Short mmCIF file of C-alpha atoms and ligand atoms in Angstrom, two decimals:
data_model
loop_
_atom_site.label_atom_id
_atom_site.label_comp_id
_atom_site.label_asym_id
_atom_site.label_seq_id
_atom_site.Cartn_x
_atom_site.Cartn_y
_atom_site.Cartn_z
CA UNK A 81 163.96 152.30 14.09
CA UNK A 82 160.59 151.57 15.81
CA UNK A 83 159.53 148.14 16.52
CA UNK A 84 157.87 146.58 13.52
CA UNK A 85 155.02 144.71 15.20
CA UNK A 86 152.32 146.95 13.61
CA UNK A 87 148.76 145.74 14.04
CA UNK A 88 146.45 146.94 11.30
CA UNK A 89 147.00 149.78 8.77
CA UNK A 90 149.51 147.79 6.61
CA UNK A 91 149.05 145.61 3.62
CA UNK A 92 149.69 141.92 3.02
CA UNK A 93 153.06 141.41 1.44
CA UNK A 94 152.73 138.33 -0.89
CA UNK A 95 154.32 137.15 -4.12
CA UNK A 96 151.33 136.80 -6.44
CA UNK A 97 151.58 134.01 -9.02
CA UNK A 98 150.25 134.89 -12.51
CA UNK A 99 150.95 131.67 -14.41
CA UNK A 100 148.02 130.81 -16.66
CA UNK A 101 146.40 134.15 -15.69
CA UNK A 102 145.42 137.07 -17.90
CA UNK A 103 145.96 140.75 -16.78
CA UNK A 104 144.29 143.79 -18.36
CA UNK A 105 146.09 147.16 -18.52
CA UNK A 106 143.76 149.87 -19.46
CA UNK A 107 145.87 152.73 -20.81
CA UNK A 108 148.99 152.92 -22.91
CA UNK A 109 151.04 155.83 -21.43
CA UNK A 110 154.03 156.14 -19.18
CA UNK A 111 152.53 154.41 -16.23
CA UNK A 112 151.02 151.60 -18.39
CA UNK A 113 154.51 150.98 -19.76
CA UNK A 114 155.85 150.56 -16.24
CA UNK A 115 153.07 148.08 -15.57
CA UNK A 116 153.91 146.09 -18.74
CA UNK A 117 157.55 146.05 -17.61
CA UNK A 118 156.52 144.79 -14.10
CA UNK A 119 154.25 142.11 -15.58
CA UNK A 120 156.81 140.78 -18.01
CA UNK A 121 158.71 139.61 -15.05
CA UNK A 122 155.91 137.33 -14.24
CA UNK A 123 154.38 134.35 -16.29
CA UNK A 124 151.10 136.18 -16.88
CA UNK A 125 149.58 137.10 -20.17
CA UNK A 126 149.16 140.82 -20.66
CA UNK A 127 146.49 142.73 -22.62
CA UNK A 128 147.05 146.46 -23.19
CA UNK A 129 143.78 148.16 -23.97
CA UNK A 130 144.31 151.59 -25.43
CA UNK A 131 143.87 153.25 -28.84
CA UNK A 132 146.89 153.22 -31.10
CA UNK A 133 146.81 157.11 -31.22
CA UNK A 134 147.49 157.33 -27.38
CA UNK A 135 150.06 154.54 -27.32
CA UNK A 136 153.47 155.82 -26.00
CA UNK A 137 156.54 154.74 -27.87
CA UNK A 138 157.93 152.78 -24.88
CA UNK A 139 154.57 150.85 -24.54
CA UNK A 140 154.57 150.19 -28.24
CA UNK A 141 158.11 148.93 -28.21
CA UNK A 142 157.28 146.49 -25.26
CA UNK A 143 154.31 145.21 -27.19
CA UNK A 144 156.27 144.66 -30.32
CA UNK A 145 159.18 143.07 -28.47
CA UNK A 146 157.06 140.46 -26.69
CA UNK A 147 154.32 139.40 -29.03
CA UNK A 148 153.78 136.06 -27.23
CA UNK A 149 153.28 137.82 -23.84
CA UNK A 150 151.67 141.17 -24.72
CA UNK A 151 148.55 141.76 -26.78
CA UNK A 152 147.44 145.29 -27.92
CA UNK A 153 143.68 145.76 -27.92
CA UNK A 154 143.34 148.78 -30.02
CA UNK A 155 140.31 150.47 -28.71
CA UNK A 156 139.15 153.05 -26.17
CA UNK A 157 137.63 151.39 -23.22
CA UNK A 158 133.99 152.49 -22.75
CA UNK A 159 130.97 151.40 -20.81
CA UNK A 160 128.09 150.60 -23.06
CA UNK A 161 125.08 149.21 -21.34
CA UNK A 162 124.04 147.50 -18.20
CA UNK A 163 122.79 143.93 -18.10
CA UNK A 164 120.88 142.47 -15.22
CA UNK A 165 122.09 145.42 -13.04
CA UNK A 166 125.70 144.93 -14.13
CA UNK A 167 127.52 147.70 -16.11
CA UNK A 168 128.96 146.16 -19.27
CA UNK A 169 132.00 147.58 -21.19
CA UNK A 170 133.17 147.08 -24.62
CA UNK A 171 135.83 144.75 -23.19
CA UNK A 172 134.70 141.62 -21.28
CA UNK A 173 136.25 142.17 -17.78
CA UNK A 174 135.38 138.58 -16.80
CA UNK A 175 138.21 137.53 -19.11
CA UNK A 176 140.80 138.85 -16.67
CA UNK A 177 142.21 137.70 -13.33
CA UNK A 178 143.53 141.18 -12.56
CA UNK A 179 142.95 144.68 -13.95
CA UNK A 180 145.19 147.71 -13.82
CA UNK A 181 144.12 151.17 -14.91
CA UNK A 182 146.61 153.71 -16.03
CA UNK A 183 144.48 156.42 -17.46
CA UNK A 184 144.31 160.25 -17.73
CA UNK A 185 140.69 160.00 -16.96
CA UNK A 186 139.92 159.60 -13.23
CA UNK A 187 136.13 159.23 -13.81
CA UNK A 188 136.56 156.19 -16.20
CA UNK A 189 139.21 154.80 -13.87
CA UNK A 190 136.77 154.89 -10.94
CA UNK A 191 134.03 153.21 -13.09
CA UNK A 192 136.39 150.45 -14.10
CA UNK A 193 137.31 149.83 -10.44
CA UNK A 194 133.76 149.67 -9.42
CA UNK A 195 132.91 147.14 -12.32
CA UNK A 196 135.89 144.98 -11.29
CA UNK A 197 134.91 145.09 -7.56
CA UNK A 198 131.32 143.98 -8.39
CA UNK A 199 132.92 141.07 -10.39
CA UNK A 200 135.45 140.32 -7.59
CA UNK A 201 138.44 141.01 -9.98
CA UNK A 202 141.48 142.45 -8.09
CA UNK A 203 142.05 145.95 -9.36
CA UNK A 204 144.65 148.73 -9.21
CA UNK A 205 144.04 152.25 -10.35
CA UNK A 206 147.24 154.23 -10.75
CA UNK A 207 145.58 157.56 -9.97
CA UNK A 208 143.19 156.61 -7.12
CA UNK A 209 144.99 154.85 -4.20
CA UNK A 210 142.00 154.81 -2.08
CA UNK A 211 140.24 152.52 -4.59
CA UNK A 212 143.15 150.02 -5.14
CA UNK A 213 143.01 146.43 -3.97
CA UNK A 214 146.86 146.52 -3.98
CA UNK A 215 149.74 148.81 -4.73
CA UNK A 216 152.88 148.47 -6.79
CA UNK A 217 156.22 149.31 -5.23
CA UNK A 218 159.76 149.94 -5.98
CA UNK A 219 161.39 146.63 -7.14
CA UNK A 220 164.79 145.10 -6.98
CA UNK A 221 165.10 141.83 -8.95
CA UNK A 222 168.07 139.57 -9.48
CA UNK A 223 167.04 136.00 -10.63
CA UNK A 224 164.72 134.53 -8.01
CA UNK A 225 165.43 137.45 -5.61
CA UNK A 226 162.45 139.85 -5.60
CA UNK A 227 162.47 142.80 -3.18
CA UNK A 228 159.51 145.23 -3.13
CA UNK A 229 159.62 148.50 -1.20
CA UNK A 230 156.22 149.77 -0.35
CA UNK A 231 155.36 152.76 1.66
CA UNK A 232 151.72 151.87 1.67
CA UNK A 233 150.85 154.72 -0.65
CA UNK A 234 152.56 157.40 1.51
CA UNK A 235 155.49 158.37 -0.63
CA UNK A 236 156.30 156.59 -4.02
CA UNK A 237 159.32 158.70 -4.79
CA UNK A 238 160.99 157.72 -1.47
CA UNK A 239 159.99 154.12 -2.16
CA UNK A 240 162.06 154.37 -5.27
CA UNK A 241 165.01 156.07 -3.51
CA UNK A 242 164.93 153.47 -0.65
CA UNK A 243 164.88 150.67 -3.31
CA UNK A 244 168.10 152.15 -4.87
CA UNK A 245 169.81 152.05 -1.53
CA UNK A 246 168.85 148.42 -0.99
CA UNK A 247 170.12 147.58 -4.56
CA UNK A 248 173.50 149.27 -3.76
CA UNK A 249 173.69 147.21 -0.59
CA UNK A 250 173.57 143.85 -2.40
CA UNK A 251 176.77 141.92 -3.46
CA UNK A 252 175.61 140.97 -6.94
CA UNK A 253 175.82 137.30 -6.05
CA UNK A 254 172.35 136.91 -4.45
CA UNK A 255 170.43 135.91 -7.62
CA UNK A 256 172.96 133.23 -8.61
CA UNK A 257 173.24 132.00 -5.06
CA UNK A 258 169.40 131.52 -4.96
CA UNK A 259 169.41 129.78 -8.23
CA UNK A 260 172.13 127.35 -7.00
CA UNK A 261 170.49 126.79 -3.64
CA UNK A 262 167.16 126.07 -5.44
CA UNK A 263 168.94 123.28 -7.57
CA UNK A 264 170.49 121.85 -4.41
CA UNK A 265 167.10 121.82 -2.63
CA UNK A 266 165.45 119.96 -5.65
CA UNK A 267 168.26 117.42 -5.71
CA UNK A 268 167.71 116.76 -2.00
CA UNK A 269 163.91 116.45 -2.53
CA UNK A 270 164.48 114.02 -5.38
CA UNK A 271 166.85 111.95 -3.13
CA UNK A 272 164.55 111.96 -0.23
CA UNK A 273 161.00 112.58 -1.33
CA UNK A 274 158.00 112.99 1.02
CA UNK A 275 156.14 115.81 2.63
CA UNK A 276 156.51 116.88 6.31
CA UNK A 277 157.19 114.57 9.19
CA UNK A 278 160.65 113.85 10.65
CA UNK A 279 162.24 113.58 7.23
CA UNK A 280 160.89 117.06 6.33
CA UNK A 281 162.42 118.38 9.67
CA UNK A 282 165.78 116.76 8.89
CA UNK A 283 165.83 118.17 5.32
CA UNK A 284 164.99 121.65 6.54
CA UNK A 285 167.62 121.63 9.25
CA UNK A 286 170.29 120.38 6.72
CA UNK A 287 169.37 122.89 4.13
CA UNK A 288 169.32 125.79 6.80
CA UNK A 289 172.86 124.53 7.87
CA UNK A 290 174.14 124.86 4.32
CA UNK A 291 172.67 128.40 3.92
CA UNK A 292 174.14 129.53 7.16
CA UNK A 293 177.57 128.04 6.77
CA UNK A 294 178.27 129.06 3.24
CA UNK A 295 178.51 132.58 2.27
CA UNK A 296 176.29 134.00 -0.53
CA UNK A 297 179.31 134.29 -2.86
CA UNK A 298 180.33 130.68 -2.15
CA UNK A 299 176.73 129.55 -2.67
CA UNK A 300 176.77 131.47 -6.05
CA UNK A 301 179.77 129.33 -7.13
CA UNK A 302 178.31 126.00 -6.10
CA UNK A 303 178.56 123.70 -9.01
CA UNK A 304 176.62 120.45 -9.46
CA UNK A 305 179.62 118.25 -8.69
CA UNK A 306 180.07 119.90 -5.33
CA UNK A 307 176.27 119.63 -4.73
CA UNK A 308 176.48 115.82 -5.33
CA UNK A 309 179.39 115.70 -2.98
CA UNK A 310 177.49 117.61 -0.29
CA UNK A 311 174.64 115.20 -0.56
CA UNK A 312 176.74 111.94 -0.77
CA UNK A 313 179.27 112.87 1.89
CA UNK A 314 177.24 115.36 3.92
CA UNK A 315 173.43 114.62 3.85
CA UNK A 316 173.86 110.86 3.86
CA UNK A 317 176.04 111.08 6.96
CA UNK A 318 173.99 113.61 8.71
CA UNK A 319 176.50 116.36 8.57
CA UNK A 320 176.75 119.84 6.93
CA UNK A 321 179.98 120.06 5.03
CA UNK A 322 181.85 123.41 5.11
CA UNK A 323 182.73 125.18 1.86
CA UNK A 324 186.19 123.99 0.50
CA UNK A 325 187.80 127.21 1.74
CA UNK A 326 186.86 126.26 5.27
CA UNK A 327 188.04 122.71 4.78
CA UNK A 328 191.53 123.86 3.62
CA UNK A 329 191.56 126.32 6.55
CA UNK A 330 190.71 123.48 8.89
CA UNK A 331 193.43 121.21 7.44
CA UNK A 332 196.06 123.94 7.65
CA UNK A 333 194.92 124.91 11.31
CA UNK A 334 195.11 121.24 12.29
CA UNK A 335 198.54 120.92 10.84
CA UNK A 336 199.80 124.06 12.59
CA UNK A 337 198.25 122.75 15.94
CA UNK A 338 200.10 119.42 15.50
CA UNK A 339 203.44 121.21 14.80
CA UNK A 340 202.94 123.32 17.93
CA UNK A 341 202.00 120.30 20.01
CA UNK A 342 205.20 118.46 18.82
CA UNK A 343 207.46 121.41 19.50
CA UNK A 344 205.91 121.86 22.95
CA UNK A 345 206.17 118.29 23.84
CA UNK A 346 209.79 118.04 22.72
CA UNK A 347 210.84 121.24 24.58
CA UNK A 348 208.92 120.99 27.83
CA UNK A 349 207.86 117.45 28.37
CA UNK A 350 210.67 115.27 26.87
CA UNK A 351 213.43 117.43 28.32
C1 LIG B 490 149.61 154.23 -4.38
C2 LIG B 490 150.38 153.90 -5.66
C3 LIG B 490 149.47 153.21 -6.51
C4 LIG B 490 150.08 152.29 -7.60
O1 LIG B 490 150.54 152.82 -8.54
O2 LIG B 490 150.13 151.10 -7.28
C5 LIG B 490 150.95 155.20 -6.34
C6 LIG B 490 150.18 156.30 -6.52
C7 LIG B 490 150.58 157.49 -7.10
N1 LIG B 490 151.84 157.85 -7.49
C8 LIG B 490 152.01 159.14 -8.02
C9 LIG B 490 153.16 159.71 -8.24
C10 LIG B 490 154.47 159.18 -8.43
N2 LIG B 490 154.76 157.86 -8.46
C11 LIG B 490 156.06 157.71 -8.68
C12 LIG B 490 156.70 156.47 -8.79
C13 LIG B 490 156.24 155.30 -8.53
N3 LIG B 490 154.92 155.04 -7.92
C14 LIG B 490 154.94 153.71 -7.42
C15 LIG B 490 153.83 153.23 -6.78
C16 LIG B 490 152.66 153.79 -6.38
N4 LIG B 490 152.21 154.99 -6.75
C17 LIG B 490 151.77 153.13 -5.42
C18 LIG B 490 152.17 153.29 -3.94
C19 LIG B 490 153.66 153.00 -3.76
C20 LIG B 490 154.04 153.05 -2.35
O3 LIG B 490 153.31 152.45 -1.53
O4 LIG B 490 155.16 153.65 -1.96
C21 LIG B 490 156.22 152.99 -7.72
C22 LIG B 490 156.96 152.92 -6.40
C23 LIG B 490 156.03 151.67 -8.39
C24 LIG B 490 155.35 151.54 -9.68
O5 LIG B 490 154.50 152.53 -10.07
O6 LIG B 490 155.57 150.48 -10.31
C25 LIG B 490 156.97 154.00 -8.64
C26 LIG B 490 158.50 154.05 -8.49
C27 LIG B 490 159.13 152.92 -9.30
C28 LIG B 490 160.62 153.03 -9.30
O7 LIG B 490 161.23 154.04 -9.83
O8 LIG B 490 161.22 152.07 -8.90
C29 LIG B 490 156.65 158.99 -8.62
C30 LIG B 490 158.13 159.20 -8.79
C31 LIG B 490 158.76 158.84 -10.14
O9 LIG B 490 158.08 158.89 -11.11
O10 LIG B 490 159.97 158.86 -10.14
C32 LIG B 490 155.62 159.97 -8.52
C33 LIG B 490 155.82 161.54 -8.44
C34 LIG B 490 156.38 161.85 -7.07
C35 LIG B 490 155.46 161.47 -5.80
O11 LIG B 490 154.31 161.87 -5.95
O12 LIG B 490 155.96 160.87 -4.92
C36 LIG B 490 150.72 159.63 -7.97
C37 LIG B 490 150.28 161.01 -8.42
C38 LIG B 490 150.24 161.93 -7.28
C39 LIG B 490 149.93 163.39 -7.63
O13 LIG B 490 149.11 163.56 -8.62
O14 LIG B 490 150.32 164.32 -6.96
C40 LIG B 490 149.80 158.62 -7.39
C41 LIG B 490 148.40 158.74 -7.20
C42 LIG B 490 148.28 159.34 -5.65
O15 LIG B 490 149.00 159.32 -4.84
O16 LIG B 490 147.07 159.97 -5.61
N1 LIG B 491 150.89 155.13 -9.76
C1 LIG B 491 151.92 155.74 -10.23
O1 LIG B 491 152.99 155.40 -10.04
C2 LIG B 491 151.63 157.12 -11.02
C3 LIG B 491 150.45 157.45 -11.30
N2 LIG B 491 150.11 158.46 -11.96
C4 LIG B 491 148.73 158.63 -12.50
O2 LIG B 491 148.47 157.60 -13.36
C5 LIG B 491 147.74 158.05 -14.45
C6 LIG B 491 148.36 157.66 -15.82
O3 LIG B 491 149.61 158.44 -15.96
P1 LIG B 491 150.33 158.35 -17.30
O4 LIG B 491 150.58 157.00 -17.77
O5 LIG B 491 151.54 159.31 -17.08
O6 LIG B 491 149.26 159.06 -18.29
P2 LIG B 491 149.42 159.27 -19.76
O7 LIG B 491 148.70 160.48 -20.14
O8 LIG B 491 150.77 159.03 -20.27
O9 LIG B 491 148.56 158.01 -20.43
C7 LIG B 491 147.27 157.87 -20.38
C8 LIG B 491 146.90 156.76 -21.34
O10 LIG B 491 145.44 156.46 -21.20
C9 LIG B 491 144.96 156.17 -22.58
N3 LIG B 491 143.52 156.33 -22.50
C10 LIG B 491 142.82 157.45 -22.35
N4 LIG B 491 141.51 157.11 -22.29
C11 LIG B 491 141.43 155.78 -22.62
C12 LIG B 491 140.26 154.83 -22.71
N5 LIG B 491 139.11 155.28 -22.69
N6 LIG B 491 140.65 153.60 -22.93
C13 LIG B 491 141.90 153.14 -23.16
N7 LIG B 491 143.00 154.02 -22.90
C14 LIG B 491 142.67 155.35 -22.70
C15 LIG B 491 145.69 157.14 -23.39
O11 LIG B 491 145.61 156.82 -24.72
C16 LIG B 491 147.18 157.05 -22.78
O12 LIG B 491 147.80 156.01 -23.42
C17 LIG B 491 147.51 159.46 -14.33
O13 LIG B 491 146.15 159.70 -13.65
C18 LIG B 491 148.54 159.90 -13.28
O14 LIG B 491 148.11 160.84 -12.36
C19 LIG B 491 151.24 159.25 -12.44
C20 LIG B 491 152.54 159.00 -12.13
C21 LIG B 491 152.84 157.87 -11.38
#
């Protein structure tokens, strides 16, 4: 593997938040259906702009199943006029925080991209990578865990295959572990509120200690009672408690050491 300190040529990997935001998908085919699927994982509102006649069964199903999240705007997107030098379509693009095109019409796709760009609306055109503000990628999701595999437009099929390999390499406990650790972090923040400073440093060190000392499977099984114990007998005393397994192992090891010490003392020292 080559060193990964690339300068330039890559894209910014971020987890875009869509709460209280509206996203338009222009098109209702196979790729549009995948886009709806991807967006359903977020908190964004989704408008699918496509004529009913061209709506694929999968897309229609997703619209029907999620009426509060997905709205179907039954029309063919078209540019009508230009106002003050700005092209205006039969859909108000300003109503959107993000636009995705998934069309079998590259020329229309290109014009939508241009209209979005002039309005500074982030846009993805499934068929014209060169014009995209951002790309989609292969996704692995498990609760709060989100892994995206991007090849920066080079090889989408390979992205999907690498994604499958990553998914196979996971234990299946990651999502639950992240949820549990999230609860513990919130409990700690409630107990010791405040941003930054020495307290922040202490909180971070303690949380990192828990994450490093407990296995993913152990964290996935962390119940609230144990969390409270970790905080009461751990955080309050400035220590990171080991998982119960390790505590038992320590007790058994201590007991064994004591027995060995007694035997050795009796045999060789008190002879
Ligand atoms: C640039 C990008 C723009 C964007 O869509 O954001 C883009 C562009 C294009 N894809 C095309 C083709 C295919 N796309 C897939 C599959 C996926 N494509 C996805 C993303 C992306 N595709 C973005 C870059 C991703 C990256 O950086 O790696 C995935 C990962 C995520 C998703 O779409 O949600 C999803 C897999 C999801 C999964 O299974 O997990 C397959 C395979 C399949 O369907 O199984 C094929 C056929 C085989 C092949 O071509 O590889 C073509 C037509 C090319 C032509 O006409 O020849 C274009 C346009 C072009 O390249 O010109
Ligand atoms: N990025 C990616 O992962 C991939 C991209 N592609 C490209 O994405 C594009 C879309 O692919 P598919 O979804 O498979 O095509 P498709 O043919 O299944 O769907 C096209 C959709 O666009 C709709 N449409 C056409 N004109 C419209 C208009 N004026 N307004 C609103 N909706 C309109 C149709 O009704 C239909 O629902 C193609 O150009 C294809 O080359 C294809 C495969 C993967």
